Short mmCIF file of C-alpha atoms in Angstrom, two decimals:
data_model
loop_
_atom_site.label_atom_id
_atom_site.label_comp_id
_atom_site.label_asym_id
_atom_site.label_seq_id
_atom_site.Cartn_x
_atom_site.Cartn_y
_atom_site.Cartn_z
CA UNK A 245 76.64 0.06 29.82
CA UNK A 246 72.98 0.22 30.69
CA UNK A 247 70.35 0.00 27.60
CA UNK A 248 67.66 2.02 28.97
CA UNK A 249 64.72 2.52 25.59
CA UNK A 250 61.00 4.57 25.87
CA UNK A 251 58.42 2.42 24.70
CA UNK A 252 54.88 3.25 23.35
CA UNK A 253 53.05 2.68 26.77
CA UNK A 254 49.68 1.55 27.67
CA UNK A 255 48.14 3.70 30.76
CA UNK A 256 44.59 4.43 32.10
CA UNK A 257 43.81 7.74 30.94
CA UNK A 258 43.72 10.68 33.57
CA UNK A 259 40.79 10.43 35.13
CA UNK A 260 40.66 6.44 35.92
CA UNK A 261 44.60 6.64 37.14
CA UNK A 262 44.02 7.06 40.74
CA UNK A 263 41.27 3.95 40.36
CA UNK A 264 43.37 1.88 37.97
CA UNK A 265 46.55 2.21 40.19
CA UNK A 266 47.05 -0.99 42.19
CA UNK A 267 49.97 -2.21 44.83
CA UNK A 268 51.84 -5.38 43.91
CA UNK A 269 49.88 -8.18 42.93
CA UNK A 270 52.30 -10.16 45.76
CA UNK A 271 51.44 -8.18 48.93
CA UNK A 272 48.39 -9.41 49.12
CA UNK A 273 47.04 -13.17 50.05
CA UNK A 274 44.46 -14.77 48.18
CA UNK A 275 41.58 -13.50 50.59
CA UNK A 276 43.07 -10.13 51.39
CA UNK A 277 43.19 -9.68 47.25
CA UNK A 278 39.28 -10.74 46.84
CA UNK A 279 38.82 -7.74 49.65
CA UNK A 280 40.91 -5.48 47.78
CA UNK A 281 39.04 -5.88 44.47
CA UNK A 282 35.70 -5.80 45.95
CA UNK A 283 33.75 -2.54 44.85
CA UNK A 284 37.01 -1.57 42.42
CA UNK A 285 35.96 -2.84 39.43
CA UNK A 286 38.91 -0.33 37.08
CA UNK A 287 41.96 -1.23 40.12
CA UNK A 288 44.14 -3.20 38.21
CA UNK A 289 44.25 -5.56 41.02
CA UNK A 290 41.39 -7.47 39.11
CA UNK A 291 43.93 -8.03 36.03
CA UNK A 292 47.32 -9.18 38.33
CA UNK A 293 45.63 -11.35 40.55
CA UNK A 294 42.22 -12.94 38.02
CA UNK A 295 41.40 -15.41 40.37
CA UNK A 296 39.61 -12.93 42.42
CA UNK A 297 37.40 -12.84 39.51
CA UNK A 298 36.20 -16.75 40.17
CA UNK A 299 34.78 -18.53 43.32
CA UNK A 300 36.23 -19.25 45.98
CA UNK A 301 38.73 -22.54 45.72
CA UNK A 302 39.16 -22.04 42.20
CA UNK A 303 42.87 -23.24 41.20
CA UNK A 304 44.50 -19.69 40.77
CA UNK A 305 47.06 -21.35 38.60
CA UNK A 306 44.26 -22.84 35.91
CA UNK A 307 44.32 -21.79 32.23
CA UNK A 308 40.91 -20.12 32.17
CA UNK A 309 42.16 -17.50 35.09
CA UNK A 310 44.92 -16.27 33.30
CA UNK A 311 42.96 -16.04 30.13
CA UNK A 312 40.72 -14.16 32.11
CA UNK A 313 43.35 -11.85 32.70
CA UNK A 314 44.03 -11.21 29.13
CA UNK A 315 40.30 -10.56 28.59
CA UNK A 316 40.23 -7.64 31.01
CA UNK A 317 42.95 -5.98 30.12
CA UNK A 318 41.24 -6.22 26.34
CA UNK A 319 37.97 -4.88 27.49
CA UNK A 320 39.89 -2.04 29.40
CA UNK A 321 41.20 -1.31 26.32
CA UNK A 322 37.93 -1.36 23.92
CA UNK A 323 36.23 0.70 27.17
CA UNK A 324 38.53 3.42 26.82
CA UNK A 325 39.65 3.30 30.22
CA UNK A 326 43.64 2.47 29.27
CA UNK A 327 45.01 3.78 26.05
CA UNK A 328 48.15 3.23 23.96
CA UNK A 329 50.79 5.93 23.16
CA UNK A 330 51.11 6.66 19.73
CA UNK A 331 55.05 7.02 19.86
CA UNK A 332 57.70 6.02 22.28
CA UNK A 333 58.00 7.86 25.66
CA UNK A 334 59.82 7.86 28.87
CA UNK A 335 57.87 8.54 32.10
CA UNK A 336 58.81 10.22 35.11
CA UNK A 337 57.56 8.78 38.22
CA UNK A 338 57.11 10.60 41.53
CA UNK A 339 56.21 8.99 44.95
CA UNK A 340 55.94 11.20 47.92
CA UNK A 341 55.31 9.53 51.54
CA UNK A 342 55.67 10.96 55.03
CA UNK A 343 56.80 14.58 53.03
CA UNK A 344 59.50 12.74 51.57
CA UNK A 345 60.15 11.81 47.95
CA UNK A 346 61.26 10.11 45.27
CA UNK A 347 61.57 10.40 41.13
CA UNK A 348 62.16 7.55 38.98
CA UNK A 349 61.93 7.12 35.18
CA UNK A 350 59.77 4.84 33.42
CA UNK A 351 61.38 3.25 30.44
CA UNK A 352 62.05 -0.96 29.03
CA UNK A 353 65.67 -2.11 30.64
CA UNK A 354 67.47 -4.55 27.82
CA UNK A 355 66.79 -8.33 28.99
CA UNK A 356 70.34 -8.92 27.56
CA UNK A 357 71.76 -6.51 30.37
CA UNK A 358 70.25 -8.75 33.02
CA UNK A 359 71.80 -12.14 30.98
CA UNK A 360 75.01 -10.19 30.83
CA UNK A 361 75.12 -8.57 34.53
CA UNK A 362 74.88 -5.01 33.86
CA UNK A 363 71.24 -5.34 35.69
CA UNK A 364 72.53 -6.76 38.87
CA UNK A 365 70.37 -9.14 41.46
CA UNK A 366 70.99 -9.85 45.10
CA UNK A 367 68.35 -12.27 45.51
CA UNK A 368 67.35 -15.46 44.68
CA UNK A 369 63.74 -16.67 42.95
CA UNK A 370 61.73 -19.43 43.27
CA UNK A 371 60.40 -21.77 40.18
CA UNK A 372 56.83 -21.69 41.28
CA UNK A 373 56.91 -17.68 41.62
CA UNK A 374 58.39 -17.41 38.29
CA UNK A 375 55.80 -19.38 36.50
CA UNK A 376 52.50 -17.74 37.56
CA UNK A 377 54.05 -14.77 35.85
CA UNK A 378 55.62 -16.35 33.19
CA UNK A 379 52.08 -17.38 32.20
CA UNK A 380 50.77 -14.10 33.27
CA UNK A 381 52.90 -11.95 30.68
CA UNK A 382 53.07 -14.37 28.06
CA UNK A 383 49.05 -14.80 27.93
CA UNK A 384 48.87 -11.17 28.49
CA UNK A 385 51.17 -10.40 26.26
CA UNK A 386 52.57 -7.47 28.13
CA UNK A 387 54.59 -6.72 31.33
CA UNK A 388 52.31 -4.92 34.01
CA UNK A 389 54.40 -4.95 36.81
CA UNK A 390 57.36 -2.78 36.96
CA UNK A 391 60.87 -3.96 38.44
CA UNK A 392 61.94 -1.46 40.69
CA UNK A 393 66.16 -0.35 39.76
CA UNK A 394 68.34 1.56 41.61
CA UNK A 395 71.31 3.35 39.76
CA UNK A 396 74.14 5.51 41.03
CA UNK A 397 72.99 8.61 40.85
CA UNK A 398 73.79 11.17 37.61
CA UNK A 399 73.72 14.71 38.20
CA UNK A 400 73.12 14.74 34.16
CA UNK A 401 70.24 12.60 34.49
CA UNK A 402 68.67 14.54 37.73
CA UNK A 403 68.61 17.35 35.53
CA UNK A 404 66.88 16.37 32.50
CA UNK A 405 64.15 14.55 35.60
CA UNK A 406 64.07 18.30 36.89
CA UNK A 407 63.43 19.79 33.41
CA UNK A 408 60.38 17.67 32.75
CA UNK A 409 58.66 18.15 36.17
CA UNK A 410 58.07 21.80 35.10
CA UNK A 411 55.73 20.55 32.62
CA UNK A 412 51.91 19.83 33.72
CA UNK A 413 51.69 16.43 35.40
CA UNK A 414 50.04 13.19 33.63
CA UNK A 415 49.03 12.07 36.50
CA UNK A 416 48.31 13.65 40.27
CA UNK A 417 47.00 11.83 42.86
CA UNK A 418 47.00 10.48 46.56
CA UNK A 419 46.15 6.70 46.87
CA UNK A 420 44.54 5.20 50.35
CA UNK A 421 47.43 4.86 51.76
CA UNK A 422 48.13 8.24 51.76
CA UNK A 423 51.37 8.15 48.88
CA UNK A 424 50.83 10.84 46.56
CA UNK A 425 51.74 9.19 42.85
CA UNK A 426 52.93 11.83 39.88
CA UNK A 427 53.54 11.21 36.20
CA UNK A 428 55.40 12.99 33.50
CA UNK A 429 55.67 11.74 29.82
CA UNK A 430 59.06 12.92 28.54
CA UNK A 431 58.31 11.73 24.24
CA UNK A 432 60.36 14.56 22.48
CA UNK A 433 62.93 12.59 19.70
CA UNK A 434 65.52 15.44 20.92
CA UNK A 435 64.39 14.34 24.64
CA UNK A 436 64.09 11.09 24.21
CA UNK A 437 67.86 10.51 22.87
CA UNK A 438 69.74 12.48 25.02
CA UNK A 439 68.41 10.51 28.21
CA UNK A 440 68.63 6.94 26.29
CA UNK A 441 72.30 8.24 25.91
CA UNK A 442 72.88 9.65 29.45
CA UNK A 443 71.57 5.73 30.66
CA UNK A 444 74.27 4.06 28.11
CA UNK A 445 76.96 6.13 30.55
CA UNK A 446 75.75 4.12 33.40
CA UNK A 447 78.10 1.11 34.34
CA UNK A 448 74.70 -0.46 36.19
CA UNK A 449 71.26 -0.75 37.50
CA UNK A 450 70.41 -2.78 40.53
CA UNK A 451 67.32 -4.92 41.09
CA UNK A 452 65.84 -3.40 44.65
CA UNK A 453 62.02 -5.16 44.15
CA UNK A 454 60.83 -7.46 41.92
CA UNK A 455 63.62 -10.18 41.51
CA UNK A 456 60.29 -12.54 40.37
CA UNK A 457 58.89 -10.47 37.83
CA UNK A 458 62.42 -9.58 35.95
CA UNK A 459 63.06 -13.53 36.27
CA UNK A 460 60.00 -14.20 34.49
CA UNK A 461 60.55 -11.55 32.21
CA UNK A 462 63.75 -12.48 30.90
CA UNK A 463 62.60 -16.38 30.49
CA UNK A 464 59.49 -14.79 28.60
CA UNK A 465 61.87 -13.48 25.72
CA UNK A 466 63.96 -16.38 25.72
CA UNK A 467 60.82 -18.00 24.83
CA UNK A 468 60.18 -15.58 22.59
CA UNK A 469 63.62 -16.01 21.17
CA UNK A 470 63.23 -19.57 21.05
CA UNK A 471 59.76 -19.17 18.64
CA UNK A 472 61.25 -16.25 16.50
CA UNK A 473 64.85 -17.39 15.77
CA UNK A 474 64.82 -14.66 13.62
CA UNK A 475 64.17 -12.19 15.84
CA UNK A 476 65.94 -9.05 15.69
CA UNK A 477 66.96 -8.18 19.13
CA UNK A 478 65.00 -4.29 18.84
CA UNK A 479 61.44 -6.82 19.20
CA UNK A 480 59.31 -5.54 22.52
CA UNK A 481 59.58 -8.87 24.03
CA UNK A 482 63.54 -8.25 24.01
CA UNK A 483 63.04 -5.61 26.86
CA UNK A 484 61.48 -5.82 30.59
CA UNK A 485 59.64 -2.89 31.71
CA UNK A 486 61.36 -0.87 34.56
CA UNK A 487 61.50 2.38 37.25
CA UNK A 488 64.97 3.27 37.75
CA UNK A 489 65.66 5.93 40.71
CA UNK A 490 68.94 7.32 42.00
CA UNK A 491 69.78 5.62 44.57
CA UNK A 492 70.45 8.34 47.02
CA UNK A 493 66.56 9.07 47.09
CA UNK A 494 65.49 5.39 48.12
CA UNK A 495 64.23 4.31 51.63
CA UNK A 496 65.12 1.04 53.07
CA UNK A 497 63.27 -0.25 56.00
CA UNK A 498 63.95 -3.06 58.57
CA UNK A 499 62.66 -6.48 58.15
CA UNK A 500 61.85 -8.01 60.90
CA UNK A 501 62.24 -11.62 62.27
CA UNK A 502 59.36 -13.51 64.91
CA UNK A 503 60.25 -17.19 66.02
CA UNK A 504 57.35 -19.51 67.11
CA UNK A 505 59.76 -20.80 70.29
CA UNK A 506 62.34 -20.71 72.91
CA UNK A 507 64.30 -23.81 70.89
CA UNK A 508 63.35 -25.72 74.62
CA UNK A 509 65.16 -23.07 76.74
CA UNK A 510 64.06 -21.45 79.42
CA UNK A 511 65.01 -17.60 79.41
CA UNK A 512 67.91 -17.93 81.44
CA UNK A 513 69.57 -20.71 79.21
CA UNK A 514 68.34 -18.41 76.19
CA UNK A 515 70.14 -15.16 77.91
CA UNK A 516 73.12 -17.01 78.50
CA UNK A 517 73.24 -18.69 74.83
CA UNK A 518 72.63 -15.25 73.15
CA UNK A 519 75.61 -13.69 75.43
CA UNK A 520 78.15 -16.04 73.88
CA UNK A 521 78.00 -13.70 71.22
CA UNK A 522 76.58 -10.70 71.80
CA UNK A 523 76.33 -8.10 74.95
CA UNK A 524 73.09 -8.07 76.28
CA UNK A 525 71.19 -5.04 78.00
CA UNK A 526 67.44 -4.90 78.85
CA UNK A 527 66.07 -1.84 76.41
CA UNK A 528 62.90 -1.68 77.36
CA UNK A 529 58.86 -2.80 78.66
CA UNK A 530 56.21 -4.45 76.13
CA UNK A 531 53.81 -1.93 75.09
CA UNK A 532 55.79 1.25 76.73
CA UNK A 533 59.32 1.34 75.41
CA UNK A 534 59.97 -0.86 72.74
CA UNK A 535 63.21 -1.09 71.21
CA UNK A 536 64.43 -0.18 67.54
CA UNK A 537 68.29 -0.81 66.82
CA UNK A 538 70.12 2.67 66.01
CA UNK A 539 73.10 1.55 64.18
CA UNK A 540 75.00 -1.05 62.50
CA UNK A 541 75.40 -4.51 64.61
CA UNK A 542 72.54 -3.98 66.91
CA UNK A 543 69.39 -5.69 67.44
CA UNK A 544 66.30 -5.64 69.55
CA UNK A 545 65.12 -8.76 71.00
CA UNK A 546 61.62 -8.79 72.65
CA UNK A 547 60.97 -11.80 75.11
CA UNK A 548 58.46 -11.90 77.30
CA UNK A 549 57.35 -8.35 78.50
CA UNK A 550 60.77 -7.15 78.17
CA UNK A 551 63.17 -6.12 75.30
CA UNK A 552 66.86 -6.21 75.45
CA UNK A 553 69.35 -4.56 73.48
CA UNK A 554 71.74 -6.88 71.41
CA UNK A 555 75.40 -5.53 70.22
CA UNK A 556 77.15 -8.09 68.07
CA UNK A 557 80.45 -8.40 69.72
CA UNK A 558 83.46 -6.54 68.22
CA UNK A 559 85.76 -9.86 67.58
CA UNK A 560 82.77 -11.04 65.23
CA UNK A 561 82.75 -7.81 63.20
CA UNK A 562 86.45 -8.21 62.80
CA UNK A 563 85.81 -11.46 61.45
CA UNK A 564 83.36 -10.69 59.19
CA UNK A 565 84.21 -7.19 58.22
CA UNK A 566 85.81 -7.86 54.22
CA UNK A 567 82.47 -10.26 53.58
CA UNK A 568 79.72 -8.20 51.95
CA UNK A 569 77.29 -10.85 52.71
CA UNK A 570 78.46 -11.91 56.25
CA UNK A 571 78.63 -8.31 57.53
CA UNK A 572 74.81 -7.62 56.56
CA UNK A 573 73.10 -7.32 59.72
CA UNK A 574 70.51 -9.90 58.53
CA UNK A 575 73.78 -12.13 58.36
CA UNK A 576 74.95 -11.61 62.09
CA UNK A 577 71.71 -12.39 63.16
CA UNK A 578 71.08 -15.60 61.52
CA UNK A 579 74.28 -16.81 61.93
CA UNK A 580 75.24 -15.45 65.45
CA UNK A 581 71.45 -16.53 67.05
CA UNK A 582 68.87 -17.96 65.04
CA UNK A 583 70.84 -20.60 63.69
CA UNK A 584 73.18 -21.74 66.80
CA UNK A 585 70.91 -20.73 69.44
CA UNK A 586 67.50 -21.25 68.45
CA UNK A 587 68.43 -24.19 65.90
CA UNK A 588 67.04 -22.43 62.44
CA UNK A 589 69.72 -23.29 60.05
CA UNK A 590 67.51 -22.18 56.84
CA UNK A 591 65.07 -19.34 57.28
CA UNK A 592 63.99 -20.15 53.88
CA UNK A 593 62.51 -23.45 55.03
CA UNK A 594 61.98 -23.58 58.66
CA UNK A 595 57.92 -23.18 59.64
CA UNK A 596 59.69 -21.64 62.80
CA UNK A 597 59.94 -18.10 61.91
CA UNK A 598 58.23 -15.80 60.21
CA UNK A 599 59.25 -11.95 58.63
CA UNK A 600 57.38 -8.58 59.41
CA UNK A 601 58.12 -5.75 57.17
CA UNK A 602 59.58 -2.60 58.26
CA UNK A 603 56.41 -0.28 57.09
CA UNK A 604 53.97 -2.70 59.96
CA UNK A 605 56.65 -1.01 62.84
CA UNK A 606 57.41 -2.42 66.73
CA UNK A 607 53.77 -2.66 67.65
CA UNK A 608 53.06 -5.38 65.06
CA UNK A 609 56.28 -7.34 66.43
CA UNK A 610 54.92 -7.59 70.24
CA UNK A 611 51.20 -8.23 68.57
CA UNK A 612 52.73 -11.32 67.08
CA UNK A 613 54.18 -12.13 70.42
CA UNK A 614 50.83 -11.97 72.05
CA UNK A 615 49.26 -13.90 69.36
CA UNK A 616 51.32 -16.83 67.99
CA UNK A 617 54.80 -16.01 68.28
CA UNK A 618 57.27 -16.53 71.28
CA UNK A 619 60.21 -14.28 70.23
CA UNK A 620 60.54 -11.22 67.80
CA UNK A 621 63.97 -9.03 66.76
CA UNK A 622 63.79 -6.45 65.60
CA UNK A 623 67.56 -5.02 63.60
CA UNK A 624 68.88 -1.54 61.94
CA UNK A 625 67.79 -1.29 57.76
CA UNK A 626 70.07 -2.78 55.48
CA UNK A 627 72.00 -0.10 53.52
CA UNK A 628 71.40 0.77 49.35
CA UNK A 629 75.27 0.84 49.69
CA UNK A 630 75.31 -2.87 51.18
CA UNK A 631 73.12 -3.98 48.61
CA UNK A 632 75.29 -2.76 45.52
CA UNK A 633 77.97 -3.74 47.31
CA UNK A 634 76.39 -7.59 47.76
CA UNK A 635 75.13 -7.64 44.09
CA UNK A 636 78.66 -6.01 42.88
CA UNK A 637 80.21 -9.02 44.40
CA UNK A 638 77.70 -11.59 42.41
CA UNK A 639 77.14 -12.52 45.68
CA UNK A 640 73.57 -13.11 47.23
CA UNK A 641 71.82 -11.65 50.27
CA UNK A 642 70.02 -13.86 52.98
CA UNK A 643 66.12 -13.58 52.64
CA UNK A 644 64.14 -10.91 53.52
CA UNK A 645 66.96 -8.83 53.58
CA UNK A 646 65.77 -5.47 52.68
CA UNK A 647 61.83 -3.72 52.75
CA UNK A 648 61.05 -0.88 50.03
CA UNK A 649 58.91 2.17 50.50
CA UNK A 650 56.92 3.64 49.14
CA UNK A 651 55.95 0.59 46.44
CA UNK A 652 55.31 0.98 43.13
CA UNK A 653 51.82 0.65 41.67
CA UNK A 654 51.01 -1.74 38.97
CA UNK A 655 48.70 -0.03 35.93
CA UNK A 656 50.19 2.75 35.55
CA UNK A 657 52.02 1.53 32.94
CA UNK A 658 51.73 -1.22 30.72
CA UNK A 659 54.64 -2.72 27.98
CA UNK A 660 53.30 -4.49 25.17
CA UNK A 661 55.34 -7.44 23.81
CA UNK A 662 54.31 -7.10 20.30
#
């Protein structure tokens, strides 16, 4: 069952929130972060990525940035612009986008559930991803990134979510980007236990975002572990912070796929290759009708000034339909196309192709094709019921599989490891 505890958060106080709040520190490139920062001295941008703080070229990877980071997040603290909770809370986190929304609670997920499997991953992470924030938490001493859970949804959890949204708000307020961000402290002992007890009824949370930062997390305490053999198990380091939301209020988008070339085809080798296994149809005109898959097993494929519908053909479901993996639309293209047509074998490698997020939309796949790509698809959102279904399995998805939104900000809420 799910350990779900409050924790004594640190948080920018009211008035600094809608500054302080930040977007993950890994959306951003190295140059788009410096822009980000500039002018926003309190966004907490300044703490998650600290080489913007340091010239240009400077090795973001170097001792003195990450003890940089520490330092801020010390004089934020001595400022007065975050404070610490004097007792152990849950939060209640609200993200609304497009009119439609979403509540999750703040609260520290046991690292032992993720060692044990009742937090459950679908992806794989990479060692060099892990150990920039390794070295971020463990010099900062405290998580500041969130991991983003999904849970099957409780009708006895909703309720006590519902309960504390009557009260007045933390925080209220609409970022840039137009998400409006809300934040409710839930701290009452009586409170408090009934919804750690309501989480210990659920068989299991899922990792949707932030597969890197609950990896580096969990090797965090075992270091932890490691220098305290001691150590009690209830220590801060022993827990990761989290947002867990129901999953029947979470939006997955597309992710898109661009290719550089043609694989030395010319279209009407391509057209023929891709019919071995699919049925082809042209959809649609560059720039006038592009083409977004409606369902299950159908793709877009813009080439040229044209875009063709793509329907996997129905002897391939068949074969695929009792693999979780192998089903995933992400699956039936790479296996079906990419790799036997256009020669890709491993997206995760190949310099050949490149991945657009869902949020950026059609027009950003045929501006890629005008600028420096030859080929774009575009494919129907990966399911929250495909991913539990993947991770249930302890099986893992292809890359790139699924695209959040809203995401998460980072300084909202901070866990302290001691």
């Amino acid at each position: 069952m799910a350990v779900v505890k409050p924790f004594r958060c640190i948080r920018p106080v009211p008035e600094k929130a809608a500054e302080a709040a930040a977007l993950p520190y890994d959306v951003y490139s190295e140059e788009e972060a410096r822009k980000e920062v500039a002018g926003k001295p309190f966004s907490f941008l300044n703490i998650d990525r600290p080489e913007t703080q340091f010239p240009e070229g400077t090795d973001p990877y170097g001792e003195e940035v990450y003890r940089k980071a520490g330092e801020l997040l010390k004089q934020r603290l001595r400022d007065g612009i975050y404070v610490e909770d004097p007792s152990p809370a849950y939060y209640i986190y609200e993200l609304t986008m497009d009119g439609r929304s979403q509540t999750g609670i703040v609260g520290c997920s046991a690292v032992d559930d993720y060692l044990n499997g009742v937090v459950k991953k679908h992806e794989n992470t990479r060692e060099e991803k892990e150990l920039d924030r390794i070295r971020h938490v463990d010099v900062l001493n405290a998580q500041t990134g969130p991991i983003f859970l999904a849970y099957r949804a409780s009708e006895a959890i909703g309720r006590e979510v519902e309960r504390a949204k009557q009260n007045p708000p933390l925080y209220d307020f609409t970022a840039e980007d137009g998400v409006r961000h809300r934040v409710w402290e839930i701290s009452g002992k009586e409170e408090t236990e009934k919804l750690e007890t309501l989480f210990g009824g659920i068989g299991a949370s899922y990792i949707a975002d932030g597969h890197h930062r609950a990896a580096s997390a969990v090797k965090v305490c075992l270091k932890r572990r490691a220098e305290n053999p001691g150590y009690t198990g209830e220590e801060p380091f022993n827990y990761f912070l989290s947002v867990l939301f129901p999953h029947d209020q979470l939006r997955i988008l597309p992710y898109y796929r661009v290719v550089t070339d043609w694989n030395d085809l010319t279209e009407e080798e391509l057209l023929r290759e891709v019919r071995k296994n699919f049925q082809v149809e042209k959809a649609g005109e560059r720039g006038i009708s592009p083409f977004q898959p409606e369902k299950k097993g159908q793709f877009g494929m813009l080439m040229g000034d044209s875009w063709y519908r793509l329907t996997v053909k129905s002897e391939i479901l068949k074969r695929v339909k009792d693999d979780p993996v192998g089903r995933l639309d992400v699956s039936l293209l790479q296996n079906y196309l990419l790799a036997p047509v256009l020669d890709i074998a491993d997206p995760k490698i190949s310099s050949r192709i490149d991945f657009v997020g869902g949020i950026r939309g059609l027009k950003e796949l045929e501006r890629r094709t005008e600028e420096d790509m030859a080929l774009a698809f575009s494919l129907y959102p990966t399911s929250v019921e495909e991913l539990f279904q993947v991770a249930d399995a302890g099986l893992l998805m292809p890359p790139k599989s699924t695209w959040f939104e809203p995401k998460l900000r980072s300084g909202l809420f901070i866990h302290r490891l001691e």
